[in-house]
Coordinates of C-alpha atoms in Angstrom, one line a residue:
M1 CA 141.5 139.0 128.2
I2 CA 141.3 141.9 125.7
R3 CA 144.7 143.6 125.5
V4 CA 144.4 147.4 124.7
L5 CA 147.1 149.9 123.6
L6 CA 146.3 153.6 124.1
V7 CA 148.0 156.0 121.7
D8 CA 147.1 159.7 122.3
D9 CA 149.3 162.8 122.9
Q10 CA 146.9 164.1 125.6
P11 CA 147.8 162.5 129.0
L12 CA 144.4 163.4 130.4
I13 CA 142.6 161.6 127.7
R14 CA 144.8 158.5 128.1
S15 CA 144.3 158.5 131.9
G16 CA 140.5 158.8 131.5
F17 CA 140.3 155.9 129.1
R18 CA 142.7 153.8 131.2
A19 CA 140.7 154.4 134.3
L20 CA 137.5 153.3 132.6
L21 CA 139.2 150.2 131.0
D22 CA 140.9 149.2 134.2
L23 CA 137.6 148.7 135.9
E24 CA 136.7 145.8 133.5
D25 CA 137.7 142.3 134.3
D26 CA 138.1 141.2 130.7
I27 CA 140.1 144.2 129.5
E28 CA 143.8 145.1 130.2
V29 CA 145.6 148.2 129.1
V30 CA 149.1 146.9 128.2
A31 CA 150.8 150.2 127.3
E32 CA 150.4 153.9 126.5
A33 CA 152.1 156.0 123.9
A34 CA 152.1 159.8 123.3
N35 CA 152.6 159.6 119.6
G36 CA 152.3 157.2 116.7
E37 CA 155.9 156.3 116.5
E38 CA 155.9 155.2 120.1
G39 CA 152.6 153.5 119.5
L40 CA 153.9 151.5 116.6
A41 CA 156.9 150.2 118.6
L42 CA 154.6 149.3 121.6
A43 CA 152.2 147.5 119.2
R44 CA 155.0 145.3 118.0
Q45 CA 156.2 144.7 121.6
H46 CA 152.8 143.9 123.2
L47 CA 150.6 142.7 120.2
P48 CA 147.3 144.1 121.6
E49 CA 144.0 143.0 120.2
V50 CA 142.9 146.7 120.1
A51 CA 144.9 149.9 119.5
L52 CA 143.0 153.1 120.3
V53 CA 144.8 155.7 118.2
D54 CA 144.3 159.5 118.2
I55 CA 144.0 160.8 114.7
Q56 CA 146.0 164.0 115.2
M57 CA 149.4 163.5 117.0
P58 CA 152.9 164.8 116.7
V59 CA 155.8 162.8 115.2
L60 CA 153.5 160.3 113.5
D61 CA 149.8 160.9 113.0
G62 CA 147.0 158.4 113.5
I63 CA 146.4 157.7 109.8
E64 CA 150.1 156.9 109.1
T65 CA 150.3 154.9 112.3
T66 CA 147.3 152.9 111.2
R67 CA 148.7 152.4 107.7
R68 CA 152.0 151.0 109.1
I69 CA 150.2 148.7 111.5
A70 CA 148.0 147.4 108.7
A71 CA 151.0 146.8 106.5
D72 CA 152.9 144.8 109.0
P73 CA 152.0 141.0 108.9
A74 CA 153.2 140.6 112.5
L75 CA 150.4 143.0 113.5
A76 CA 147.6 141.3 111.6
G77 CA 145.7 140.7 114.9
V78 CA 145.8 144.3 115.9
H79 CA 142.5 146.1 115.3
V80 CA 143.0 149.9 115.1
V81 CA 140.2 152.1 116.4
I82 CA 140.7 155.8 115.6
L83 CA 139.9 158.4 118.3
T84 CA 138.7 161.8 117.2
N85 CA 137.2 164.9 118.8
Y86 CA 135.2 165.8 115.8
G87 CA 133.2 162.7 114.8
M88 CA 132.8 162.7 111.0
D89 CA 135.8 164.8 110.3
E90 CA 137.6 164.9 107.0
Y91 CA 140.2 162.3 108.0
V92 CA 137.8 159.4 109.0
L93 CA 137.5 157.8 105.5
D94 CA 141.3 158.2 105.0
A95 CA 141.8 156.3 108.3
L96 CA 139.5 153.5 107.2
R97 CA 141.3 153.3 103.9
A98 CA 144.5 153.0 105.8
G99 CA 143.2 150.0 107.6
A100 CA 141.4 151.2 110.7
A101 CA 138.7 148.9 112.0
G102 CA 136.6 151.9 113.0
F103 CA 136.4 155.1 115.0
L104 CA 135.2 156.6 118.2
V105 CA 134.3 160.1 119.2
K106 CA 136.0 161.1 122.4
D107 CA 132.8 162.2 124.1
I108 CA 131.2 158.7 123.6
L109 CA 129.2 157.4 126.6
P110 CA 131.3 155.1 128.8
E111 CA 129.1 152.0 128.2
D112 CA 129.2 152.6 124.4
F113 CA 133.0 153.0 124.6
L114 CA 133.4 149.7 126.5
H115 CA 131.0 147.9 124.1
A116 CA 133.0 149.2 121.1
V117 CA 136.3 148.0 122.4
R118 CA 134.9 144.5 122.9
V119 CA 133.3 144.5 119.5
A120 CA 136.5 145.7 117.9
A121 CA 138.5 143.0 119.6
R122 CA 136.2 140.4 117.9
G123 CA 137.0 142.0 114.5
D124 CA 133.4 143.1 113.9
A125 CA 134.3 146.5 112.6
L126 CA 133.0 149.3 112.1
L127 CA 132.5 148.6 115.8
A128 CA 128.7 148.4 115.6
P129 CA 126.1 148.6 112.8
S130 CA 124.9 151.9 114.1
L131 CA 128.3 153.4 113.5
T132 CA 128.4 151.9 110.1
R133 CA 125.1 153.6 109.3
R134 CA 126.4 156.9 110.7
L135 CA 129.4 156.7 108.4
I136 CA 127.3 155.9 105.4
N137 CA 124.6 158.6 106.1
Q138 CA 126.9 161.4 107.2
Y139 CA 130.2 160.9 105.5
V140 CA 129.9 158.8 102.4
T141 CA 127.6 161.2 100.7
Q142 CA 129.2 161.4 97.3
P143 CA 129.8 158.6 94.9
H144 CA 133.4 157.5 94.4
P145 CA 134.9 156.5 91.1
A146 CA 134.7 152.8 90.7
G147 CA 138.2 151.5 90.4
T148 CA 138.9 148.8 87.8
G149 CA 141.0 146.8 90.3
N150 CA 138.2 146.8 92.8
R151 CA 135.7 145.7 90.2
T152 CA 138.0 142.9 89.1
A153 CA 138.4 141.7 92.7
L154 CA 134.6 141.6 93.1
E155 CA 134.4 139.2 90.2
D156 CA 136.0 136.5 92.4
L157 CA 133.0 136.7 94.7
T158 CA 129.9 134.5 94.4
S159 CA 126.6 136.2 94.0
R160 CA 125.8 135.4 97.6
E161 CA 129.1 136.8 98.8
R162 CA 128.5 140.0 96.9
E163 CA 125.1 140.3 98.4
A164 CA 126.5 139.8 101.9
V165 CA 129.2 142.5 101.3
A166 CA 126.5 144.9 100.0
L167 CA 124.5 144.4 103.2
V168 CA 127.6 144.9 105.4
A169 CA 128.1 148.2 103.6
R170 CA 124.5 149.1 104.4
G171 CA 125.3 148.7 108.1
L172 CA 123.5 145.5 108.8
S173 CA 124.6 143.1 111.5
N174 CA 125.2 139.4 110.8
D175 CA 121.8 138.6 112.2
E176 CA 120.1 141.2 110.0
I177 CA 122.0 140.0 107.0
A178 CA 120.9 136.4 107.7
E179 CA 117.3 137.5 108.0
R180 CA 117.5 139.5 104.7
M181 CA 119.2 136.6 102.8
V182 CA 117.0 133.9 104.5
I183 CA 120.0 132.0 105.8
T184 CA 121.5 131.3 109.3
S185 CA 123.8 133.8 111.1
L186 CA 126.6 131.3 110.8
T187 CA 126.2 131.1 107.0
A188 CA 126.1 134.9 106.8
K189 CA 129.3 135.1 108.7
T190 CA 130.8 132.5 106.4
H191 CA 129.9 134.5 103.3
I192 CA 131.5 137.6 104.9
N193 CA 134.6 135.9 106.0
R194 CA 135.1 134.3 102.6
A195 CA 134.6 137.7 100.9
M196 CA 137.2 139.3 103.2
A197 CA 139.7 136.5 102.4
K198 CA 139.2 136.9 98.6
L199 CA 139.4 140.7 98.8
H200 CA 142.3 140.7 101.2
A201 CA 140.3 142.9 103.6
R202 CA 141.4 143.0 107.2
D203 CA 137.9 143.5 108.5
R204 CA 134.3 144.7 107.8
A205 CA 135.5 148.4 107.7
Q206 CA 137.5 147.7 104.6
L207 CA 134.6 145.8 103.1
V208 CA 132.5 148.9 103.5
V209 CA 135.1 151.1 101.8
L210 CA 135.6 148.7 99.0
A211 CA 131.9 148.2 98.4
Y212 CA 131.5 152.0 97.9
E213 CA 134.7 152.6 95.9
S214 CA 134.0 149.6 93.6
G215 CA 130.4 150.8 92.9
L216 CA 128.9 147.6 94.3
V217 CA 126.9 150.0 96.6
T218 CA 126.3 153.7 96.1
P219 CA 125.2 156.2 98.8
R220 CA 121.4 156.7 98.8
G221 CA 120.4 159.5 96.5
C222 CA 123.4 159.1 94.3
G223 CA 122.0 156.6 91.8
P224 CA 121.3 152.9 91.6
S225 CA 122.4 150.8 94.6
S226 CA 122.5 147.2 95.9
P227 CA 120.0 145.9 98.5

């Protein structure tokens, strides 16, 4: 059973999402909160697999809520998915840097919403390869300075692990990575999991951010890049 926490200051939005989720046999909404402070307390109380968090809320906004969840070892199993009205707004990358597993636009189709919740619960952020590509193509359009710390961390990766991380950052699924690297899907997943452990990344979303900020991958049209 996938346990979901809803955190949004709009009751109508929460009730709509809850009605949709309650129809599913494998999903349970364990609690609702109207702001980030309440959401943080409820996350600690219920330990959901997925927390759907609005990005703009009173008391404590979605980015700070995400940051506090990501920083709490007791909440390591909580995958935060940011809810936004605006799609690729200016806060999305900040939310991913704070530790969000991904994001959803509130006008998403019901079937895509349910699929995203299930994928997020598995830890396969950014929810789906198509959303990873959308982030890359529409938001990550400018090169970021390569941080020395990030580059040093990448030195701990094997060449195959670096290759796998670069392909994750390009939006490829495990099966697509396996095909590109001529390995099995299980081996691809192993490379990615080992890279996440070495880089202390909570999920694939943070791998994407790190890959760009370290210079391992650059947005297309902004200079040399990995595969």
